[in-house]
mmCIF file of N, CA, C and O in Angstrom:
data_model
loop_
_atom_site.group_PDB
_atom_site.id
_atom_site.type_symbol
_atom_site.label_atom_id
_atom_site.label_comp_id
_atom_site.label_asym_id
_atom_site.label_seq_id
_atom_site.Cartn_x
_atom_site.Cartn_y
_atom_site.Cartn_z
ATOM 1 N N THR A 1 1.711 -47.479 -31.767
ATOM 2 C CA THR A 1 1.862 -48.648 -32.603
ATOM 3 C C THR A 1 1.719 -49.952 -31.830
ATOM 4 O O THR A 1 1.416 -50.969 -32.414
ATOM 5 N N CYS A 2 1.978 -49.867 -30.541
ATOM 6 C CA CYS A 2 1.926 -51.111 -29.772
ATOM 7 C C CYS A 2 0.524 -51.692 -29.714
ATOM 8 O O CYS A 2 0.357 -52.879 -29.512
ATOM 9 N N ALA A 3 -0.502 -50.885 -29.873
ATOM 10 C CA ALA A 3 -1.874 -51.403 -29.836
ATOM 11 C C ALA A 3 -2.217 -52.190 -31.092
ATOM 12 O O ALA A 3 -3.050 -53.085 -31.050
ATOM 13 N N LEU A 4 -1.579 -51.878 -32.182
ATOM 14 C CA LEU A 4 -1.916 -52.529 -33.447
ATOM 15 C C LEU A 4 -1.697 -54.036 -33.415
ATOM 16 O O LEU A 4 -2.591 -54.795 -33.805
ATOM 17 N N PRO A 5 -0.563 -54.541 -32.921
ATOM 18 C CA PRO A 5 -0.410 -55.989 -32.850
ATOM 19 C C PRO A 5 -1.391 -56.648 -31.873
ATOM 20 O O PRO A 5 -1.804 -57.775 -32.076
ATOM 21 N N ILE A 6 -1.763 -55.921 -30.842
ATOM 22 C CA ILE A 6 -2.683 -56.475 -29.840
ATOM 23 C C ILE A 6 -4.085 -56.624 -30.419
ATOM 24 O O ILE A 6 -4.727 -57.657 -30.258
ATOM 25 N N TYR A 7 -4.558 -55.606 -31.111
ATOM 26 C CA TYR A 7 -5.930 -55.593 -31.608
ATOM 27 C C TYR A 7 -6.073 -56.182 -33.006
ATOM 28 O O TYR A 7 -7.160 -56.575 -33.398
ATOM 29 N N GLY A 8 -4.995 -56.218 -33.767
ATOM 30 C CA GLY A 8 -5.026 -56.871 -35.075
ATOM 31 C C GLY A 8 -5.744 -56.124 -36.178
ATOM 32 O O GLY A 8 -5.891 -56.649 -37.276
ATOM 33 N N SER A 9 -6.185 -54.922 -35.902
ATOM 34 C CA SER A 9 -6.800 -54.109 -36.948
ATOM 35 C C SER A 9 -6.586 -52.634 -36.621
ATOM 36 O O SER A 9 -6.511 -52.256 -35.445
ATOM 37 N N PHE A 10 -6.514 -51.843 -37.674
ATOM 38 C CA PHE A 10 -6.324 -50.404 -37.488
ATOM 39 C C PHE A 10 -7.523 -49.802 -36.761
ATOM 40 O O PHE A 10 -7.366 -48.961 -35.884
ATOM 41 N N ALA A 11 -8.722 -50.232 -37.127
ATOM 42 C CA ALA A 11 -9.931 -49.661 -36.531
ATOM 43 C C ALA A 11 -9.982 -49.923 -35.029
ATOM 44 O O ALA A 11 -10.212 -49.003 -34.235
ATOM 45 N N ARG A 12 -9.777 -51.163 -34.612
ATOM 46 C CA ARG A 12 -9.844 -51.491 -33.179
ATOM 47 C C ARG A 12 -8.697 -50.858 -32.408
ATOM 48 O O ARG A 12 -8.881 -50.385 -31.281
ATOM 49 N N ALA A 13 -7.497 -50.851 -32.990
ATOM 50 C CA ALA A 13 -6.353 -50.240 -32.311
ATOM 51 C C ALA A 13 -6.563 -48.733 -32.150
ATOM 52 O O ALA A 13 -6.283 -48.172 -31.087
ATOM 53 N N ALA A 14 -7.057 -48.096 -33.181
ATOM 54 C CA ALA A 14 -7.312 -46.652 -33.108
ATOM 55 C C ALA A 14 -8.356 -46.341 -32.043
ATOM 56 O O ALA A 14 -8.185 -45.407 -31.245
ATOM 57 N N GLN A 15 -9.402 -47.141 -32.006
ATOM 58 C CA GLN A 15 -10.448 -46.936 -31.009
ATOM 59 C C GLN A 15 -9.876 -47.088 -29.600
ATOM 60 O O GLN A 15 -10.172 -46.287 -28.713
ATOM 61 N N ALA A 16 -9.033 -48.091 -29.389
ATOM 62 C CA ALA A 16 -8.432 -48.321 -28.072
ATOM 63 C C ALA A 16 -7.506 -47.177 -27.659
ATOM 64 O O ALA A 16 -7.343 -46.910 -26.473
ATOM 65 N N CYS A 17 -6.911 -46.511 -28.646
ATOM 66 C CA CYS A 17 -5.980 -45.399 -28.371
ATOM 67 C C CYS A 17 -6.672 -44.046 -28.394
ATOM 68 O O CYS A 17 -6.014 -43.008 -28.244
ATOM 69 N N PHE A 18 -7.990 -44.051 -28.631
ATOM 70 C CA PHE A 18 -8.776 -42.821 -28.673
ATOM 71 C C PHE A 18 -8.287 -41.850 -29.745
ATOM 72 O O PHE A 18 -8.195 -40.639 -29.522
ATOM 73 N N ILE A 19 -7.933 -42.407 -30.912
ATOM 74 C CA ILE A 19 -7.562 -41.593 -32.075
ATOM 75 C C ILE A 19 -8.342 -42.121 -33.272
ATOM 76 O O ILE A 19 -8.936 -43.200 -33.215
ATOM 77 N N THR A 20 -8.311 -41.383 -34.363
ATOM 78 C CA THR A 20 -9.002 -41.848 -35.563
ATOM 79 C C THR A 20 -8.171 -42.909 -36.271
ATOM 80 O O THR A 20 -6.944 -42.957 -36.123
ATOM 81 N N GLN A 21 -8.864 -43.726 -37.041
ATOM 82 C CA GLN A 21 -8.170 -44.754 -37.805
ATOM 83 C C GLN A 21 -7.208 -44.121 -38.807
ATOM 84 O O GLN A 21 -6.087 -44.596 -38.990
ATOM 85 N N SER A 22 -7.616 -43.027 -39.418
ATOM 86 C CA SER A 22 -6.741 -42.375 -40.400
ATOM 87 C C SER A 22 -5.479 -41.814 -39.732
ATOM 88 O O SER A 22 -4.397 -41.861 -40.316
ATOM 89 N N ALA A 23 -5.603 -41.309 -38.513
ATOM 90 C CA ALA A 23 -4.422 -40.800 -37.798
ATOM 91 C C ALA A 23 -3.450 -41.935 -37.495
ATOM 92 O O ALA A 23 -2.233 -41.783 -37.668
ATOM 93 N N LEU A 24 -3.976 -43.077 -37.074
ATOM 94 C CA LEU A 24 -3.124 -44.225 -36.796
ATOM 95 C C LEU A 24 -2.466 -44.724 -38.080
ATOM 96 O O LEU A 24 -1.264 -44.993 -38.103
ATOM 97 N N THR A 25 -3.238 -44.812 -39.143
ATOM 98 C CA THR A 25 -2.702 -45.264 -40.425
ATOM 99 C C THR A 25 -1.576 -44.347 -40.894
ATOM 100 O O THR A 25 -0.508 -44.816 -41.300
ATOM 101 N N ARG A 26 -1.789 -43.039 -40.810
ATOM 102 C CA ARG A 26 -0.753 -42.074 -41.221
ATOM 103 C C ARG A 26 0.497 -42.209 -40.364
ATOM 104 O O ARG A 26 1.617 -42.138 -40.863
ATOM 105 N N SER A 27 0.320 -42.415 -39.073
ATOM 106 C CA SER A 27 1.467 -42.575 -38.168
ATOM 107 C C SER A 27 2.279 -43.813 -38.523
ATOM 108 O O SER A 27 3.514 -43.766 -38.571
ATOM 109 N N ILE A 28 1.593 -44.919 -38.775
ATOM 110 C CA ILE A 28 2.289 -46.158 -39.130
ATOM 111 C C ILE A 28 2.985 -46.000 -40.475
ATOM 112 O O ILE A 28 4.144 -46.410 -40.639
ATOM 113 N N GLN A 29 2.308 -45.394 -41.440
ATOM 114 C CA GLN A 29 2.926 -45.174 -42.754
ATOM 115 C C GLN A 29 4.160 -44.294 -42.637
ATOM 116 O O GLN A 29 5.176 -44.553 -43.287
ATOM 117 N N ALA A 30 4.098 -43.257 -41.810
ATOM 118 C CA ALA A 30 5.249 -42.367 -41.624
ATOM 119 C C ALA A 30 6.403 -43.118 -40.973
ATOM 120 O O ALA A 30 7.567 -42.949 -41.374
ATOM 121 N N LEU A 31 6.096 -43.947 -39.985
ATOM 122 C CA LEU A 31 7.135 -44.733 -39.327
ATOM 123 C C LEU A 31 7.772 -45.713 -40.302
ATOM 124 O O LEU A 31 8.997 -45.838 -40.366
ATOM 125 N N GLU A 32 6.945 -46.394 -41.093
ATOM 126 C CA GLU A 32 7.473 -47.338 -42.078
ATOM 127 C C GLU A 32 8.338 -46.624 -43.122
ATOM 128 O O GLU A 32 9.399 -47.132 -43.498
ATOM 129 N N ALA A 33 7.914 -45.452 -43.547
ATOM 130 C CA ALA A 33 8.701 -44.686 -44.516
ATOM 131 C C ALA A 33 10.028 -44.247 -43.900
ATOM 132 O O ALA A 33 11.081 -44.348 -44.537
ATOM 133 N N SER A 34 9.971 -43.800 -42.666
ATOM 134 C CA SER A 34 11.174 -43.355 -41.968
ATOM 135 C C SER A 34 12.178 -44.497 -41.793
ATOM 136 O O SER A 34 13.387 -44.300 -41.947
ATOM 137 N N LEU A 35 11.680 -45.679 -41.468
ATOM 138 C CA LEU A 35 12.544 -46.835 -41.251
ATOM 139 C C LEU A 35 12.849 -47.608 -42.536
ATOM 140 O O LEU A 35 13.657 -48.528 -42.530
ATOM 141 N N GLU A 36 12.154 -47.230 -43.600
ATOM 142 C CA GLU A 36 12.307 -47.870 -44.918
ATOM 143 C C GLU A 36 12.060 -49.374 -44.856
ATOM 144 O O GLU A 36 12.828 -50.176 -45.393
ATOM 145 N N CYS A 37 10.980 -49.756 -44.170
ATOM 146 C CA CYS A 37 10.604 -51.163 -44.113
ATOM 147 C C CYS A 37 9.113 -51.286 -43.781
ATOM 148 O O CYS A 37 8.500 -50.347 -43.290
ATOM 149 N N VAL A 38 8.566 -52.445 -44.085
ATOM 150 C CA VAL A 38 7.170 -52.737 -43.784
ATOM 151 C C VAL A 38 7.114 -53.372 -42.398
ATOM 152 O O VAL A 38 7.760 -54.384 -42.147
ATOM 153 N N LEU A 39 6.345 -52.763 -41.507
ATOM 154 C CA LEU A 39 6.238 -53.259 -40.140
ATOM 155 C C LEU A 39 5.007 -54.135 -39.951
ATOM 156 O O LEU A 39 4.989 -55.007 -39.088
ATOM 157 N N PHE A 40 3.976 -53.875 -40.747
ATOM 158 C CA PHE A 40 2.721 -54.613 -40.632
ATOM 159 C C PHE A 40 2.262 -55.071 -42.007
ATOM 160 O O PHE A 40 2.258 -54.291 -42.952
ATOM 161 N N GLU A 41 1.882 -56.320 -42.079
ATOM 162 C CA GLU A 41 1.329 -56.883 -43.307
ATOM 163 C C GLU A 41 -0.186 -56.679 -43.255
ATOM 164 O O GLU A 41 -0.850 -57.134 -42.331
ATOM 165 N N ARG A 42 -0.710 -55.953 -44.237
ATOM 166 C CA ARG A 42 -2.142 -55.694 -44.285
ATOM 167 C C ARG A 42 -2.827 -56.852 -45.013
ATOM 168 O O ARG A 42 -2.411 -57.224 -46.112
ATOM 169 N N THR A 43 -3.854 -57.404 -44.402
ATOM 170 C CA THR A 43 -4.619 -58.483 -45.021
ATOM 171 C C THR A 43 -6.092 -58.094 -45.031
ATOM 172 O O THR A 43 -6.477 -57.076 -44.449
ATOM 173 N N ARG A 44 -6.904 -58.921 -45.664
ATOM 174 C CA ARG A 44 -8.348 -58.636 -45.678
ATOM 175 C C ARG A 44 -8.956 -58.744 -44.290
ATOM 176 O O ARG A 44 -9.955 -58.110 -43.995
ATOM 177 N N THR A 45 -8.349 -59.553 -43.447
ATOM 178 C CA THR A 45 -8.919 -59.779 -42.111
ATOM 179 C C THR A 45 -8.273 -58.922 -41.026
ATOM 180 O O THR A 45 -8.677 -58.989 -39.879
ATOM 181 N N GLY A 46 -7.271 -58.147 -41.361
ATOM 182 C CA GLY A 46 -6.621 -57.293 -40.363
ATOM 183 C C GLY A 46 -5.167 -57.055 -40.695
ATOM 184 O O GLY A 46 -4.802 -56.932 -41.866
ATOM 185 N N VAL A 47 -4.353 -57.004 -39.683
ATOM 186 C CA VAL A 47 -2.918 -56.770 -39.870
ATOM 187 C C VAL A 47 -2.130 -57.774 -39.046
ATOM 188 O O VAL A 47 -2.580 -58.235 -37.996
ATOM 189 N N GLU A 48 -0.957 -58.097 -39.530
ATOM 190 C CA GLU A 48 -0.039 -58.968 -38.814
ATOM 191 C C GLU A 48 1.317 -58.289 -38.767
ATOM 192 O O GLU A 48 1.720 -57.623 -39.714
ATOM 193 N N VAL A 49 2.013 -58.466 -37.672
ATOM 194 C CA VAL A 49 3.334 -57.870 -37.510
ATOM 195 C C VAL A 49 4.337 -58.668 -38.342
ATOM 196 O O VAL A 49 4.358 -59.894 -38.287
ATOM 197 N N THR A 50 5.163 -57.963 -39.112
ATOM 198 C CA THR A 50 6.206 -58.622 -39.889
ATOM 199 C C THR A 50 7.396 -58.928 -38.979
ATOM 200 O O THR A 50 7.457 -58.477 -37.828
ATOM 201 N N GLU A 51 8.344 -59.664 -39.495
ATOM 202 C CA GLU A 51 9.556 -59.955 -38.725
ATOM 203 C C GLU A 51 10.274 -58.664 -38.347
ATOM 204 O O GLU A 51 10.721 -58.495 -37.208
ATOM 205 N N LEU A 52 10.373 -57.736 -39.305
ATOM 206 C CA LEU A 52 11.002 -56.445 -39.006
ATOM 207 C C LEU A 52 10.172 -55.653 -38.001
ATOM 208 O O LEU A 52 10.715 -54.952 -37.148
ATOM 209 N N GLY A 53 8.862 -55.791 -38.093
ATOM 210 C CA GLY A 53 7.979 -55.134 -37.141
ATOM 211 C C GLY A 53 8.197 -55.641 -35.729
ATOM 212 O O GLY A 53 8.191 -54.873 -34.767
ATOM 213 N N ARG A 54 8.397 -56.957 -35.592
ATOM 214 C CA ARG A 54 8.677 -57.531 -34.269
ATOM 215 C C ARG A 54 9.995 -56.995 -33.711
ATOM 216 O O ARG A 54 10.109 -56.715 -32.520
ATOM 217 N N LEU A 55 10.976 -56.838 -34.589
ATOM 218 C CA LEU A 55 12.266 -56.283 -34.166
ATOM 219 C C LEU A 55 12.089 -54.850 -33.657
ATOM 220 O O LEU A 55 12.577 -54.490 -32.580
ATOM 221 N N VAL A 56 11.372 -54.040 -34.417
ATOM 222 C CA VAL A 56 11.131 -52.651 -34.017
ATOM 223 C C VAL A 56 10.325 -52.604 -32.724
ATOM 224 O O VAL A 56 10.634 -51.828 -31.810
ATOM 225 N N LEU A 57 9.313 -53.439 -32.624
ATOM 226 C CA LEU A 57 8.478 -53.466 -31.431
ATOM 227 C C LEU A 57 9.285 -53.838 -30.194
ATOM 228 O O LEU A 57 9.140 -53.224 -29.133
ATOM 229 N N ARG A 58 10.159 -54.817 -30.328
ATOM 230 C CA ARG A 58 11.003 -55.231 -29.200
ATOM 231 C C ARG A 58 11.878 -54.067 -28.719
ATOM 232 O O ARG A 58 11.976 -53.794 -27.524
ATOM 233 N N HIS A 59 12.478 -53.348 -29.657
ATOM 234 C CA HIS A 59 13.323 -52.203 -29.280
ATOM 235 C C HIS A 59 12.487 -51.051 -28.721
ATOM 236 O O HIS A 59 12.920 -50.376 -27.780
ATOM 237 N N ALA A 60 11.309 -50.831 -29.293
ATOM 238 C CA ALA A 60 10.437 -49.763 -28.795
ATOM 239 C C ALA A 60 10.017 -50.029 -27.359
ATOM 240 O O ALA A 60 9.996 -49.115 -26.522
ATOM 241 N N MET A 61 9.714 -51.274 -27.052
ATOM 242 C CA MET A 61 9.325 -51.625 -25.686
ATOM 243 C C MET A 61 10.498 -51.438 -24.724
ATOM 244 O O MET A 61 10.321 -50.953 -23.608
ATOM 245 N N ALA A 62 11.699 -51.793 -25.170
ATOM 246 C CA ALA A 62 12.893 -51.600 -24.332
ATOM 247 C C ALA A 62 13.141 -50.115 -24.091
ATOM 248 O O ALA A 62 13.485 -49.705 -22.971
ATOM 249 N N LEU A 63 12.962 -49.294 -25.125
ATOM 250 C CA LEU A 63 13.138 -47.849 -24.967
ATOM 251 C C LEU A 63 12.101 -47.270 -24.014
ATOM 252 O O LEU A 63 12.418 -46.396 -23.189
ATOM 253 N N ASP A 64 10.873 -47.739 -24.101
ATOM 254 C CA ASP A 64 9.817 -47.269 -23.211
ATOM 255 C C ASP A 64 10.146 -47.622 -21.760
ATOM 256 O O ASP A 64 10.023 -46.779 -20.865
ATOM 257 N N THR A 65 10.601 -48.833 -21.533
ATOM 258 C CA THR A 65 10.986 -49.265 -20.185
ATOM 259 C C THR A 65 12.146 -48.425 -19.664
ATOM 260 O O THR A 65 12.134 -47.959 -18.521
ATOM 261 N N ALA A 66 13.151 -48.210 -20.505
ATOM 262 C CA ALA A 66 14.313 -47.413 -20.103
ATOM 263 C C ALA A 66 13.913 -45.970 -19.809
ATOM 264 O O ALA A 66 14.418 -45.360 -18.854
ATOM 265 N N SER A 67 12.998 -45.426 -20.588
ATOM 266 C CA SER A 67 12.529 -44.057 -20.379
ATOM 267 C C SER A 67 11.849 -43.915 -19.024
ATOM 268 O O SER A 67 12.096 -42.960 -18.277
ATOM 269 N N HIS A 68 10.998 -44.877 -18.674
ATOM 270 C CA HIS A 68 10.320 -44.844 -17.378
ATOM 271 C C HIS A 68 11.321 -44.991 -16.234
ATOM 272 O O HIS A 68 11.204 -44.321 -15.206
ATOM 273 N N ALA A 69 12.312 -45.842 -16.413
ATOM 274 C CA ALA A 69 13.344 -46.018 -15.383
ATOM 275 C C ALA A 69 14.127 -44.726 -15.188
ATOM 276 O O ALA A 69 14.437 -44.339 -14.057
ATOM 277 N N LEU A 70 14.445 -44.055 -16.273
ATOM 278 C CA LEU A 70 15.175 -42.790 -16.180
ATOM 279 C C LEU A 70 14.367 -41.752 -15.409
ATOM 280 O O LEU A 70 14.901 -41.065 -14.529
ATOM 281 N N VAL A 71 13.093 -41.636 -15.713
ATOM 282 C CA VAL A 71 12.242 -40.662 -15.012
ATOM 283 C C VAL A 71 12.199 -40.977 -13.523
ATOM 284 O O VAL A 71 12.324 -40.070 -12.683
ATOM 285 N N ARG A 72 12.057 -42.263 -13.175
ATOM 286 C CA ARG A 72 12.052 -42.652 -11.760
ATOM 287 C C ARG A 72 13.375 -42.282 -11.083
ATOM 288 O O ARG A 72 13.397 -41.728 -9.980
ATOM 289 N N GLU A 73 14.489 -42.585 -11.725
ATOM 290 C CA GLU A 73 15.800 -42.275 -11.152
ATOM 291 C C GLU A 73 16.011 -40.782 -10.985
ATOM 292 O O GLU A 73 16.601 -40.334 -10.001
ATOM 293 N N LEU A 74 15.549 -40.013 -11.947
ATOM 294 C CA LEU A 74 15.663 -38.556 -11.842
ATOM 295 C C LEU A 74 14.840 -38.020 -10.666
ATOM 296 O O LEU A 74 15.294 -37.134 -9.942
ATOM 297 N N ARG A 75 13.650 -38.566 -10.478
ATOM 298 C CA ARG A 75 12.812 -38.141 -9.353
ATOM 299 C C ARG A 75 13.492 -38.466 -8.025
ATOM 300 O O ARG A 75 13.481 -37.656 -7.104
ATOM 301 N N VAL A 76 14.093 -39.652 -7.933
ATOM 302 C CA VAL A 76 14.799 -40.039 -6.715
ATOM 303 C C VAL A 76 16.002 -39.127 -6.490
ATOM 304 O O VAL A 76 16.237 -38.637 -5.378
ATOM 305 N N ALA A 77 16.750 -38.855 -7.552
ATOM 306 C CA ALA A 77 17.954 -38.016 -7.439
ATOM 307 C C ALA A 77 17.594 -36.593 -7.010
ATOM 308 O O ALA A 77 18.372 -35.939 -6.314
ATOM 309 N N ARG A 78 16.431 -36.127 -7.384
ATOM 310 C CA ARG A 78 15.986 -34.777 -6.994
ATOM 311 C C ARG A 78 15.296 -34.785 -5.648
ATOM 312 O O ARG A 78 14.852 -33.744 -5.171
ATOM 313 N N GLY A 79 15.174 -35.966 -5.040
ATOM 314 C CA GLY A 79 14.553 -36.064 -3.726
ATOM 315 C C GLY A 79 13.036 -36.039 -3.758
ATOM 316 O O GLY A 79 12.390 -35.800 -2.732
ATOM 317 N N LEU A 80 12.441 -36.283 -4.914
ATOM 318 C CA LEU A 80 10.991 -36.255 -5.033
ATOM 319 C C LEU A 80 10.363 -37.593 -4.671
ATOM 320 O O LEU A 80 9.199 -37.665 -4.317
ATOM 321 N N ASP A 81 11.113 -38.664 -4.796
ATOM 322 C CA ASP A 81 10.638 -40.007 -4.450
ATOM 323 C C ASP A 81 11.693 -40.676 -3.585
ATOM 324 O O ASP A 81 12.872 -40.383 -3.676
ATOM 325 N N ALA A 82 11.248 -41.581 -2.769
ATOM 326 C CA ALA A 82 12.199 -42.328 -1.928
ATOM 327 C C ALA A 82 12.497 -43.684 -2.533
ATOM 328 O O ALA A 82 11.823 -44.216 -3.316
#
């Protein structure tokens, strides 16, 4: 989903992620249904992130950062990295 705000269209974001546009659309629709909110406003010229979408994106980015930090710490704790 993070590519969608960057590219501003489902087609360009899907291409950048090496998936089909329909797969990206289904993923976003499933996420919106799961969260019971609209994350992206669809327009004739593309898509724009809604206020709720920005909130979700901010938390998703924080979770991604925390996940990478956890993996690094686990590798260090196991002696795989210094």
